[in-house]
Amino acid sequence: MQKIRNIAVIAHVDHGKTTMVDGLLEQSGTYGTHEQHDERAMDSNAIEKERGITILSKNTAIRYKDYKINIIDTPGHADFGGEVERVLKMVDGVLVLVDAYEGVMPQTKFVVKKMLALGKKPIVVINKIDKPSADPERVVDEMFDLFAAMDATEDQLDFPIIYAAARDGIAKLNMDDPDGNFECIFETILSQIPEPQGDKENSMQAQVFTLDYDNYVGKIGISRIFNGVIRKGDNIVLAKADGEMVKGKISKLIGFHGLNRMEIQEAEAGDIVAFAGLETVNVGDTICDPANPMPLDPMHIEEPTLTVVFSVNDSPLAGQEGKHVTSNKIKDRLESEMTTNVAMKLEVVGEGKFKVSGRGELQITVLAENMRREGYEFGVSRPEVIVREIEGIKCEPFEHLVIDVPEEFSGAVIEKLGKRKAEMKSMVPMGQGFQRIEFEIPARALIGFRGQFLTDTKGEGIMNHSFLEFRPYSGTVESRTYGALISMENGDTLAYSLFNIQDRGVLFIGPQTKVYEGMIVGEHSRSNDLVVNAIKGKAQSNVRSSGADEAIKLVPFRDMSLERALEWIEEDELLEITPKSIRIRKKYLSENERKRYSRK
């Protein structure tokens, strides 16, 4: 039996998971002396690098002494919570990272709850102890209270604690000790995390927990071997979640070491490997021995809570900037996303319209951002929550919301959330003039709240939320309070006309921008929509006037990013997304059509 340990790294977003994995790779000597590698090497996708977040769970393997340690780096955003749950089933222990100042956050609670329910052994790492405001002792107490509140077993409550500053490669077992390196982490993993169960003499059993795609070999299933030995070229049976058995052959077996993948001939119980050759493979499927198939329990995948409609772009500027604009192209791209992203669902709802359901706005905007970078052009509707009927009662998803705000802004935030049907659960001072307030709130009410929240807290507030449960529908919720400024003409905007419009509200575009009838050029300062002419030039005459040469001063316009725009729009509006621009428009472009529609 190989000497193997399997661990996952879990934590709230930005508590240092990927940086910790970097340090483990570096200090175990996994990189060769000549190898170049980036900071946060596990975040390989362009959007992950730009935003500094992990979107997809990824695995790596390191050698320490004569042990092989498989490490899985997981995302910290609530929108990608489904990934964490699947990963935890594949490992025997967990590194739980907590920020030494922020302490227990919503996603920490979410992942700890899943981990304890599955009976995994935790090692708690108090990270970022080098922060000036760090308070490691308080955070240790918070973690102990959390474990106790979540009904941890005696063994789980007796968790080892490591104090670390992952960015600087420092770790120690007591705060009073001198700074050491990550050796204490490796030793704790070897002594505390149990060996993988299973025997290589038994019949083959491996379960797929995440998918990848390669243009040459097709779908790749990354899986943990629970029993037996898998060899390249083996004939196997794939047991699907619905009980169907599919025969197949393993054409390629891939092992992990550091950031590299290499082809291997065989692997045995306890290891984590990837394989190709089965096009129908899905998350939760079991690979079994054809002579004695014994499927494992299929995995529960979190249900989506939000939907948006992707549609073919039908604006007057359609097809000028994108490479892929037809409904067939958009459908193929969305279907290929569904093959590897199991937390999302797709259905065709009409001519050139596709309903995409996911766990949150971030997950959907990441998909839209990837598509526009690949040259796609499409429209996206306002996100809507999925309403379910449970025992004859109409129910909607609720979220657990945690807000950190400077004390002077807490009143304004509580008032705004009260209008959005939020229920306050607790309020705790955090030191340094900050307060932490916890709410339970309908997921609908959070759509479009972030922009308002950042304005109210002058950009200093931090909000985090995670899915709680479905509860009875809570009635209407206040949404955007301001109307839109809508263009009445097609053409290029002029500074002269924008100068006259800017008193009416906030502009989203600058001069020399293409606009069309029905496109939204700004936010009105009142609650109604206003139609404006943004392309009118100054009338010239041959009469001199004293005010002719008054300088035109334009206020800087508000740059609408994809997330901001998606949160801002209402039900009768759409987002037009192309590789070069993001435009906001009304569904019905002409004013007559809008009036006719509003009467209905």
Coordinates of C-alpha atoms in Angstrom, one line a residue:
M1 CA 0.0 0.0 0.0
Q2 CA 1.3 3.4 -0.9
K3 CA 1.7 5.9 2.0
I4 CA -1.0 8.4 1.0
R5 CA -2.9 11.2 2.8
N6 CA -5.8 13.0 1.2
I7 CA -6.8 16.5 2.4
A8 CA -8.9 19.4 1.2
V9 CA -8.3 23.1 2.0
I10 CA -11.5 24.9 2.9
A11 CA -12.2 28.4 4.1
H12 CA -14.2 31.6 3.5
V13 CA -13.3 33.6 0.4
D14 CA -9.9 35.5 0.8
H15 CA -8.8 33.7 3.9
G16 CA -5.7 32.4 2.1
K17 CA -6.4 28.9 0.8
T18 CA -4.6 29.1 -2.6
T19 CA -1.7 31.0 -1.0
M20 CA -1.4 28.2 1.6
V21 CA -1.3 25.5 -1.2
D22 CA 1.4 27.6 -2.9
G23 CA 3.5 27.4 0.4
L24 CA 2.9 23.6 0.7
L25 CA 4.0 23.1 -2.9
E26 CA 7.1 25.3 -2.4
Q27 CA 8.3 24.0 1.0
S28 CA 7.8 20.3 0.2
G29 CA 10.4 20.6 -2.6
T30 CA 7.8 19.6 -5.3
Y31 CA 9.0 22.3 -7.7
G32 CA 12.4 21.6 -9.3
T33 CA 15.1 24.1 -8.8
H34 CA 14.7 25.3 -12.4
E35 CA 10.9 25.6 -12.4
Q36 CA 9.3 29.0 -12.7
H37 CA 5.9 29.4 -11.1
D38 CA 3.5 32.2 -10.4
E39 CA 2.0 33.4 -7.2
R40 CA -1.3 31.5 -6.4
A41 CA -0.2 29.0 -9.0
M42 CA -3.4 26.9 -8.6
D43 CA -5.6 29.7 -10.0
S44 CA -5.0 28.9 -13.6
N45 CA -8.0 30.5 -15.3
A46 CA -7.6 34.2 -16.5
I47 CA -10.6 35.4 -14.5
E48 CA -9.3 33.7 -11.4
K49 CA -6.0 35.5 -11.8
E50 CA -7.6 38.9 -12.3
R51 CA -10.0 38.7 -9.5
G52 CA -7.9 36.8 -7.0
I53 CA -10.6 34.2 -6.4
T54 CA -10.8 30.4 -6.9
I55 CA -13.7 29.4 -9.1
L56 CA -13.0 25.7 -9.8
S57 CA -11.7 23.2 -7.3
K58 CA -8.3 21.8 -8.4
N59 CA -6.1 19.1 -7.1
T60 CA -2.3 18.7 -6.7
A61 CA 0.0 16.2 -5.1
I62 CA 3.2 16.7 -3.1
R63 CA 5.8 14.3 -1.8
Y64 CA 6.9 14.7 1.8
K65 CA 9.5 12.2 3.1
D66 CA 8.1 9.0 1.6
Y67 CA 4.4 10.0 1.7
K68 CA 2.3 11.3 -1.1
I69 CA -0.1 14.0 0.0
N70 CA -3.1 14.8 -2.3
I71 CA -4.3 18.3 -1.7
I72 CA -7.5 19.8 -3.2
D73 CA -7.9 23.6 -3.3
T74 CA -11.6 24.6 -3.1
P75 CA -13.5 27.8 -3.9
G76 CA -14.6 30.1 -1.1
H77 CA -17.6 31.8 -2.7
A78 CA -21.1 30.7 -1.7
D79 CA -22.0 30.5 -5.4
F80 CA -19.5 27.6 -5.8
G81 CA -20.5 25.8 -2.6
G82 CA -21.5 22.7 -4.5
E83 CA -17.9 22.1 -5.5
V84 CA -16.8 22.0 -1.8
E85 CA -19.4 19.5 -0.8
R86 CA -18.3 17.0 -3.5
V87 CA -14.6 17.4 -2.7
L88 CA -15.1 16.7 1.0
K89 CA -16.4 13.2 0.2
M90 CA -13.1 12.4 -1.5
V91 CA -10.7 13.3 1.3
D92 CA -10.0 11.9 4.8
G93 CA -9.2 15.2 6.5
V94 CA -9.4 18.9 6.1
L95 CA -7.3 22.0 6.7
V96 CA -9.8 24.7 7.8
L97 CA -8.3 28.2 7.3
V98 CA -9.6 31.1 9.3
D99 CA -8.5 34.7 9.0
A100 CA -6.9 35.8 12.4
Y101 CA -8.9 39.1 12.3
E102 CA -12.2 38.3 10.4
G103 CA -12.7 35.0 12.3
V104 CA -15.8 32.8 11.5
M105 CA -17.6 34.0 8.3
P106 CA -20.8 32.6 6.6
Q107 CA -18.8 30.4 4.2
T108 CA -16.7 29.1 7.1
K109 CA -19.9 28.0 8.8
F110 CA -21.2 26.4 5.6
V111 CA -18.0 24.3 4.9
V112 CA -17.5 23.4 8.5
K113 CA -21.1 22.1 8.7
K114 CA -20.6 19.9 5.6
M115 CA -17.3 18.6 6.9
L116 CA -18.6 17.7 10.4
A117 CA -21.6 16.0 8.9
L118 CA -19.3 13.8 6.8
G119 CA -17.2 12.9 9.9
K120 CA -13.9 14.3 8.6
K121 CA -11.0 15.1 10.9
P122 CA -10.2 18.9 10.9
I123 CA -6.9 20.7 11.4
V124 CA -7.6 24.4 12.1
V125 CA -5.1 26.9 10.7
I126 CA -5.3 30.5 12.0
N127 CA -3.9 32.3 9.0
K128 CA -2.7 35.9 8.5
I129 CA -1.4 36.3 12.1
D130 CA 0.9 39.0 10.8
K131 CA -2.1 41.4 10.4
P132 CA -1.7 44.4 12.7
S133 CA -5.3 43.8 14.0
A134 CA -5.1 40.0 14.3
D135 CA -6.6 38.4 17.4
P136 CA -5.8 34.7 17.1
E137 CA -7.0 33.8 20.6
R138 CA -10.5 35.2 20.0
V139 CA -10.7 33.3 16.6
V140 CA -9.7 30.0 18.3
D141 CA -12.6 30.5 20.8
E142 CA -14.9 31.3 17.9
M143 CA -13.9 28.1 16.1
F144 CA -14.4 26.0 19.2
D145 CA -17.9 27.5 19.8
L146 CA -18.8 26.9 16.1
F147 CA -17.7 23.3 16.3
A148 CA -19.7 22.8 19.5
A149 CA -22.8 24.5 18.0
M150 CA -22.6 22.2 15.0
D151 CA -22.6 19.0 17.2
A152 CA -19.0 18.0 16.5
T153 CA -17.9 14.7 18.0
E154 CA -15.3 14.5 20.9
D155 CA -12.6 13.6 18.4
Q156 CA -13.5 16.5 16.1
L157 CA -13.6 19.0 19.0
D158 CA -10.0 18.0 19.9
F159 CA -8.6 19.7 16.8
P160 CA -5.0 20.6 16.4
I161 CA -4.3 24.3 15.9
I162 CA -1.6 25.8 13.7
Y163 CA -0.8 29.6 13.6
A164 CA 0.4 30.7 10.2
A165 CA 1.2 33.6 7.8
A166 CA 0.9 31.6 4.6
R167 CA 2.1 34.4 2.3
D168 CA 5.4 34.6 4.2
G169 CA 5.7 30.8 4.6
I170 CA 5.6 31.0 8.4
A171 CA 3.8 28.5 10.7
K172 CA 4.1 27.5 14.4
L173 CA 2.1 25.4 16.9
N174 CA 2.1 28.2 19.6
M175 CA 1.9 31.9 19.3
D176 CA 4.8 32.3 21.7
D177 CA 7.1 30.1 19.6
P178 CA 9.6 31.6 17.2
D179 CA 8.5 31.7 13.5
G180 CA 9.0 28.3 11.9
N181 CA 8.4 26.9 8.4
F182 CA 5.6 24.6 7.2
E183 CA 7.2 21.5 8.6
C184 CA 4.8 21.6 11.5
I185 CA 1.9 21.5 9.0
F186 CA 3.3 18.5 7.2
E187 CA 3.9 16.6 10.4
T188 CA 0.4 17.4 11.7
I189 CA -1.1 16.1 8.5
L190 CA 0.8 12.9 8.7
S191 CA 0.1 12.3 12.4
Q192 CA -3.6 13.5 12.5
I193 CA -5.2 12.7 9.2
P194 CA -6.2 9.0 9.0
E195 CA -4.9 6.8 6.2
P196 CA -7.3 6.2 3.3
Q197 CA -9.6 3.2 3.9
G198 CA -9.9 0.5 1.2
D199 CA -7.9 -2.3 -0.1
K200 CA -6.2 -2.9 -3.4
E201 CA -7.2 -6.6 -3.3
N202 CA -10.9 -5.8 -3.4
S203 CA -12.9 -5.2 -6.6
M204 CA -12.3 -1.9 -8.4
Q205 CA -14.4 1.1 -7.1
A206 CA -13.6 4.8 -7.9
Q207 CA -15.9 7.8 -7.8
V208 CA -15.7 10.9 -10.0
F209 CA -15.9 14.2 -8.1
T210 CA -15.0 16.8 -10.8
L211 CA -14.7 17.0 -14.6
D212 CA -12.3 18.4 -17.0
Y213 CA -12.3 18.6 -20.8
D214 CA -9.5 18.2 -23.3
N215 CA -9.8 18.8 -27.1
Y216 CA -7.8 15.6 -27.8
V217 CA -9.1 13.0 -25.5
G218 CA -12.6 14.5 -24.7
K219 CA -14.1 14.4 -21.2
I220 CA -11.8 13.7 -18.3
G221 CA -13.1 12.5 -14.9
I222 CA -11.0 13.2 -11.8
S223 CA -11.8 10.6 -9.2
R224 CA -10.7 9.0 -5.9
I225 CA -10.1 5.3 -5.9
F226 CA -11.8 3.7 -2.9
N227 CA -10.9 0.0 -3.6
G228 CA -8.9 -2.1 -6.1
V229 CA -6.4 -1.1 -8.8
I230 CA -7.1 0.8 -12.0
R231 CA -4.8 0.2 -15.0
K232 CA -4.6 1.9 -18.4
G233 CA -6.6 -0.1 -21.0
D234 CA -8.9 -1.8 -18.4
N235 CA -12.4 -2.6 -19.4
I236 CA -14.8 -1.1 -16.8
V237 CA -18.4 -0.4 -16.1
L238 CA -19.6 3.1 -15.3
A239 CA -22.5 3.1 -12.8
K240 CA -24.6 6.2 -13.4
A241 CA -26.7 8.0 -10.7
D242 CA -30.0 6.6 -12.2
G243 CA -28.8 3.0 -12.0
E244 CA -27.8 2.7 -15.7
M245 CA -24.6 0.7 -16.4
V246 CA -22.4 1.8 -19.3
K247 CA -19.5 -0.3 -20.5
G248 CA -16.2 1.4 -21.4
K249 CA -12.5 1.3 -21.5
I250 CA -9.9 3.6 -19.9
S251 CA -7.9 5.0 -22.8
K252 CA -5.7 7.2 -20.6
L253 CA -4.8 7.3 -16.9
I254 CA -3.3 10.5 -15.5
G255 CA -1.5 11.1 -12.2
F256 CA -0.7 14.4 -10.4
H257 CA 2.5 15.8 -9.1
G258 CA 2.8 19.5 -8.3
L259 CA 1.3 21.5 -11.2
N260 CA 2.1 18.7 -13.6
R261 CA 0.0 15.9 -15.0
M262 CA 1.7 12.8 -16.3
E263 CA 0.5 9.6 -17.9
I264 CA 0.7 6.6 -15.6
Q265 CA 0.1 2.9 -16.1
E266 CA -1.8 2.0 -12.9
A267 CA -3.0 3.4 -9.6
E268 CA -4.3 1.8 -6.4
A269 CA -6.8 2.3 -3.6
G270 CA -6.5 5.7 -1.8
D271 CA -5.1 7.7 -4.7
I272 CA -6.6 10.5 -6.7
V273 CA -6.3 10.2 -10.5
A274 CA -7.8 11.4 -13.7
F275 CA -8.9 9.2 -16.6
A276 CA -10.2 9.6 -20.2
G277 CA -12.1 7.4 -22.6
L278 CA -15.7 7.7 -21.3
E279 CA -17.8 10.4 -23.0
T280 CA -20.9 9.9 -20.8
V281 CA -19.0 10.3 -17.5
N282 CA -20.6 12.7 -14.9
V283 CA -20.0 13.8 -11.4
G284 CA -20.9 11.2 -8.8
D285 CA -20.6 8.2 -11.3
T286 CA -18.8 5.1 -10.0
I287 CA -16.2 3.2 -12.0
C288 CA -16.6 -0.5 -11.2
D289 CA -15.2 -3.9 -12.1
P290 CA -17.4 -5.5 -14.9
A291 CA -17.1 -8.9 -13.1
N292 CA -18.4 -7.5 -9.8
P293 CA -20.0 -4.0 -10.1
M294 CA -20.6 -2.4 -6.7
P295 CA -21.7 1.3 -7.2
L296 CA -21.1 3.8 -4.5
D297 CA -23.8 6.2 -3.3
P298 CA -24.4 8.9 -5.9
M299 CA -23.6 12.5 -4.8
H300 CA -26.2 15.1 -3.8
I301 CA -25.6 18.2 -5.9
E302 CA -26.9 21.6 -4.5
E303 CA -30.0 22.8 -6.4
P304 CA -29.7 26.1 -8.3
T305 CA -31.4 29.2 -6.8
L306 CA -31.2 31.8 -9.6
T307 CA -32.1 31.8 -13.3
V308 CA -31.3 34.2 -16.2
V309 CA -32.3 34.0 -19.8
F310 CA -29.4 34.1 -22.4
S311 CA -30.8 35.2 -25.8
V312 CA -29.6 36.0 -29.3
N313 CA -28.7 39.7 -29.5
D314 CA -31.4 41.5 -31.6
S315 CA -30.4 45.2 -31.0
P316 CA -29.7 47.6 -34.0
L317 CA -25.9 47.1 -33.3
A318 CA -26.1 43.3 -33.4
G319 CA -23.3 41.4 -35.1
Q320 CA -20.9 44.2 -35.4
E321 CA -18.4 43.2 -32.6
G322 CA -18.9 39.5 -32.0
K323 CA -17.7 36.5 -33.9
H324 CA -20.4 34.0 -32.7
V325 CA -23.8 35.5 -32.8
T326 CA -26.3 32.8 -33.9
S327 CA -28.5 30.8 -31.6
N328 CA -26.8 27.5 -32.6
K329 CA -23.4 28.8 -31.5
I330 CA -24.7 30.1 -28.2
K331 CA -26.6 26.9 -27.5
D332 CA -23.5 24.8 -28.3
R333 CA -21.3 26.9 -26.0
L334 CA -23.9 26.7 -23.1
E335 CA -24.2 22.9 -23.6
S336 CA -20.4 22.5 -23.5
E337 CA -20.4 24.5 -20.2
M338 CA -23.0 22.1 -18.7
T339 CA -20.8 19.1 -19.5
T340 CA -18.2 20.2 -16.9
N341 CA -20.2 22.5 -14.6
V342 CA -22.7 20.3 -12.8
A343 CA -24.0 23.1 -10.5
M344 CA -25.7 24.8 -13.5
K345 CA -28.7 23.7 -15.6
L346 CA -29.9 24.6 -19.1
E347 CA -33.2 24.5 -20.8
V348 CA -34.4 26.0 -24.2
V349 CA -37.4 28.2 -23.6
G350 CA -38.1 29.7 -27.0
E351 CA -36.6 30.7 -30.3
G352 CA -33.0 31.6 -29.5
K353 CA -33.7 31.8 -25.8
F354 CA -31.9 29.6 -23.2
K355 CA -32.7 29.6 -19.5
V356 CA -29.6 29.1 -17.4
S357 CA -29.9 28.2 -13.7
G358 CA -27.1 28.6 -11.2
R359 CA -26.2 29.1 -7.6
G360 CA -25.7 32.9 -7.7
E361 CA -25.0 36.0 -9.7
L362 CA -21.2 35.5 -9.6
Q363 CA -21.4 32.1 -11.1
I364 CA -23.6 33.4 -14.0
T365 CA -21.4 36.5 -14.6
V366 CA -18.3 34.4 -14.7
L367 CA -19.9 32.3 -17.5
A368 CA -21.0 35.4 -19.4
E369 CA -17.5 37.0 -19.0
N370 CA -15.8 33.8 -20.3
M371 CA -18.2 33.7 -23.3
R372 CA -17.6 37.4 -24.3
R373 CA -13.9 36.8 -24.2
E374 CA -14.3 33.9 -26.6
G375 CA -16.1 36.2 -29.1
Y376 CA -19.7 35.5 -28.3
E377 CA -22.4 38.2 -28.5
F378 CA -25.7 37.7 -26.7
G379 CA -28.4 39.3 -24.4
V380 CA -28.9 38.5 -20.7
S381 CA -32.1 39.2 -18.7
R382 CA -32.4 40.2 -15.1
P383 CA -31.7 37.3 -12.6
E384 CA -34.8 35.8 -11.0
V385 CA -34.9 33.5 -8.0
I386 CA -36.3 30.0 -8.4
V387 CA -39.6 29.7 -6.6
R388 CA -40.6 26.1 -5.5
E389 CA -43.8 24.6 -4.2
I390 CA -43.1 22.6 -1.0
E391 CA -46.1 20.8 0.4
G392 CA -48.5 23.1 -1.4
I393 CA -46.8 26.3 -0.1
K394 CA -45.0 28.7 -2.5
C395 CA -41.4 28.9 -1.2
E396 CA -38.3 30.9 -2.1
P397 CA -34.6 30.7 -1.2
F398 CA -33.3 32.6 1.9
E399 CA -29.8 33.7 2.5
H400 CA -27.7 34.2 5.6
L401 CA -26.1 37.6 5.2
V402 CA -23.2 38.9 7.3
I403 CA -22.2 42.6 7.0
D404 CA -19.1 44.3 8.4
V405 CA -19.6 48.1 8.4
P406 CA -18.0 51.2 10.1
E407 CA -20.3 52.1 13.1
E408 CA -21.4 55.4 11.6
F409 CA -23.0 53.7 8.6
S410 CA -24.8 50.8 10.4
G411 CA -28.1 52.7 10.8
A412 CA -28.4 53.5 7.1
V413 CA -27.6 49.9 6.1
I414 CA -30.1 48.4 8.7
E415 CA -32.8 50.8 7.4
K416 CA -32.2 49.8 3.7
L417 CA -32.2 46.1 4.6
G418 CA -35.4 46.4 6.6
K419 CA -37.2 47.6 3.5
R420 CA -35.9 44.5 1.8
K421 CA -37.6 42.1 4.3
A422 CA -34.3 41.3 6.1
E423 CA -34.5 40.0 9.7
M424 CA -31.6 41.0 12.0
K425 CA -30.2 38.2 14.0
S426 CA -27.2 39.6 15.8
M427 CA -24.9 42.7 16.1
V428 CA -21.4 42.4 17.5
P429 CA -18.6 45.1 17.7
M430 CA -15.5 43.9 15.8
G431 CA -13.0 46.5 17.2
Q432 CA -11.4 49.4 15.2
G433 CA -14.8 51.0 14.9
F434 CA -16.4 48.2 12.9
Q435 CA -19.6 46.3 13.6
R436 CA -20.6 42.8 12.4
I437 CA -24.4 42.5 11.8
E438 CA -26.1 39.2 10.7
F439 CA -29.4 38.9 8.9
E440 CA -31.7 36.4 7.3
I441 CA -33.0 37.7 4.0
P442 CA -34.9 36.5 0.9
A443 CA -32.4 35.9 -2.0
R444 CA -34.5 38.2 -4.3
A445 CA -33.9 41.1 -2.0
L446 CA -30.1 40.8 -2.5
I447 CA -30.3 41.2 -6.2
G448 CA -29.2 44.8 -6.9
F449 CA -28.3 45.5 -3.3
R450 CA -24.5 45.4 -3.5
G451 CA -24.2 48.7 -5.4
Q452 CA -26.5 50.5 -3.0
F453 CA -24.6 49.0 -0.1
L454 CA -21.2 50.2 -1.3
T455 CA -22.6 53.7 -1.8
D456 CA -24.1 53.8 1.7
T457 CA -20.9 52.7 3.3
K458 CA -18.5 54.8 1.1
G459 CA -16.9 51.6 -0.2
E460 CA -15.8 50.4 3.3
G461 CA -18.5 47.8 4.0
I462 CA -18.0 44.1 3.3
M463 CA -21.0 41.8 2.7
N464 CA -21.0 38.0 2.5
H465 CA -23.9 35.6 2.2
S466 CA -24.6 31.9 1.8
F467 CA -27.7 29.9 1.0
L468 CA -29.8 29.0 4.1
E469 CA -33.0 27.1 3.0
F470 CA -36.3 27.5 1.1
R471 CA -39.0 29.3 3.2
P472 CA -42.5 30.5 2.5
Y473 CA -42.7 33.4 -0.1
S474 CA -42.3 36.8 1.7
G475 CA -44.3 39.1 -0.7
T476 CA -43.0 42.0 -2.7
V477 CA -39.6 43.4 -2.1
E478 CA -38.4 47.0 -2.8
S479 CA -36.1 47.1 -5.9
R480 CA -34.4 49.9 -7.7
T481 CA -35.7 53.3 -6.7
Y482 CA -34.5 55.3 -9.7
G483 CA -35.7 55.3 -13.3
A484 CA -33.6 55.1 -16.5
L485 CA -32.5 57.7 -19.0
I486 CA -33.4 56.3 -22.4
S487 CA -32.0 57.4 -25.8
M488 CA -34.7 58.4 -28.4
E489 CA -32.4 58.4 -31.4
N490 CA -29.8 56.3 -33.2
G491 CA -26.3 57.8 -33.7
D492 CA -23.1 58.9 -31.9
T493 CA -23.4 60.8 -28.6
L494 CA -22.1 64.4 -28.5
A495 CA -20.6 66.2 -25.5
Y496 CA -23.0 69.2 -26.0
S497 CA -26.1 67.0 -25.5
L498 CA -24.6 65.0 -22.7
F499 CA -23.8 68.3 -20.9
N500 CA -27.5 69.2 -20.9
I501 CA -28.6 65.7 -19.9
Q502 CA -26.2 65.2 -16.9
D503 CA -28.3 67.4 -14.6
R504 CA -31.1 64.8 -14.9
G505 CA -29.1 62.0 -13.3
V506 CA -26.0 59.8 -13.6
L507 CA -24.6 59.0 -17.1
F508 CA -23.3 55.5 -18.0
I509 CA -21.6 56.6 -21.3
G510 CA -19.2 59.3 -22.6
P511 CA -19.2 61.3 -25.8
Q512 CA -18.6 59.6 -29.2
T513 CA -20.4 56.4 -28.1
K514 CA -22.8 54.6 -30.4
V515 CA -26.4 54.6 -29.1
Y516 CA -29.7 53.5 -30.5
E517 CA -33.4 54.1 -29.7
G518 CA -34.3 52.3 -26.5
M519 CA -30.8 52.0 -25.2
I520 CA -30.3 53.2 -21.6
V521 CA -27.6 56.0 -21.3
G522 CA -27.9 56.7 -17.6
E523 CA -29.9 56.6 -14.3
H524 CA -32.6 59.2 -13.8
S525 CA -32.5 61.1 -10.5
R526 CA -36.3 60.4 -10.0
S527 CA -38.3 57.2 -10.0
N528 CA -39.7 57.4 -13.5
D529 CA -38.1 56.7 -16.9
L530 CA -37.1 59.7 -19.1
V531 CA -36.5 59.7 -22.8
V532 CA -33.6 62.0 -23.8
N533 CA -31.8 63.0 -27.0
A534 CA -28.1 62.3 -26.6
I535 CA -27.0 63.0 -30.2
K536 CA -28.2 66.6 -30.6
G537 CA -25.5 69.0 -31.7
K538 CA -25.5 72.8 -31.1
A539 CA -27.5 74.8 -33.6
Q540 CA -25.1 77.2 -35.5
S541 CA -26.2 80.7 -36.5
N542 CA -24.4 83.7 -37.9
V543 CA -25.3 85.9 -34.9
R544 CA -22.6 86.4 -32.3
S545 CA -23.5 85.8 -28.6
S546 CA -21.6 86.4 -25.4
G547 CA -22.1 82.9 -24.1
A548 CA -21.0 81.1 -27.2
D549 CA -17.7 79.8 -26.0
E550 CA -18.7 78.6 -22.5
A551 CA -16.7 75.5 -21.8
I552 CA -18.6 72.2 -21.7
K553 CA -17.6 70.3 -18.5
L554 CA -18.8 66.7 -18.3
V555 CA -19.0 64.9 -15.0
P556 CA -17.1 61.5 -15.2
F557 CA -19.6 58.8 -16.2
R558 CA -20.3 55.7 -14.1
D559 CA -18.5 52.7 -15.7
M560 CA -20.9 49.8 -15.6
S561 CA -19.1 46.4 -15.2
L562 CA -20.9 43.2 -16.0
E563 CA -21.9 42.5 -12.4
R564 CA -23.0 46.0 -11.7
A565 CA -25.1 46.2 -14.8
L566 CA -26.7 42.8 -14.1
E567 CA -27.6 43.9 -10.6
W568 CA -28.9 47.3 -11.9
I569 CA -31.4 46.2 -14.6
E570 CA -35.1 45.6 -14.0
E571 CA -37.5 43.1 -15.5
D572 CA -38.3 45.1 -18.7
E573 CA -34.6 45.6 -19.4
L574 CA -31.8 43.5 -21.0
L575 CA -28.0 43.5 -21.0
E576 CA -26.4 43.4 -24.4
I577 CA -23.0 41.7 -24.1
T578 CA -20.4 41.7 -26.8
P579 CA -16.6 41.2 -26.7
K580 CA -16.0 44.9 -26.7
S581 CA -19.0 46.5 -24.9
I582 CA -21.7 46.0 -22.3
R583 CA -24.9 48.0 -23.2
I584 CA -28.1 48.3 -21.1
R585 CA -31.3 48.5 -23.1
K586 CA -35.1 48.2 -22.8
K587 CA -36.7 44.9 -24.0
Y588 CA -39.0 47.0 -26.2
L589 CA -37.0 49.6 -28.0
S590 CA -39.6 52.1 -29.2
E591 CA -41.6 54.2 -26.8
N592 CA -45.0 53.2 -28.4
E593 CA -44.2 49.5 -27.8
R594 CA -43.2 50.2 -24.2
K595 CA -46.5 52.0 -23.6
R596 CA -48.5 49.2 -25.2
Y597 CA -46.7 46.6 -23.1
S598 CA -47.2 48.6 -19.8
R599 CA -50.9 48.7 -20.4
K600 CA -51.0 44.9 -20.6

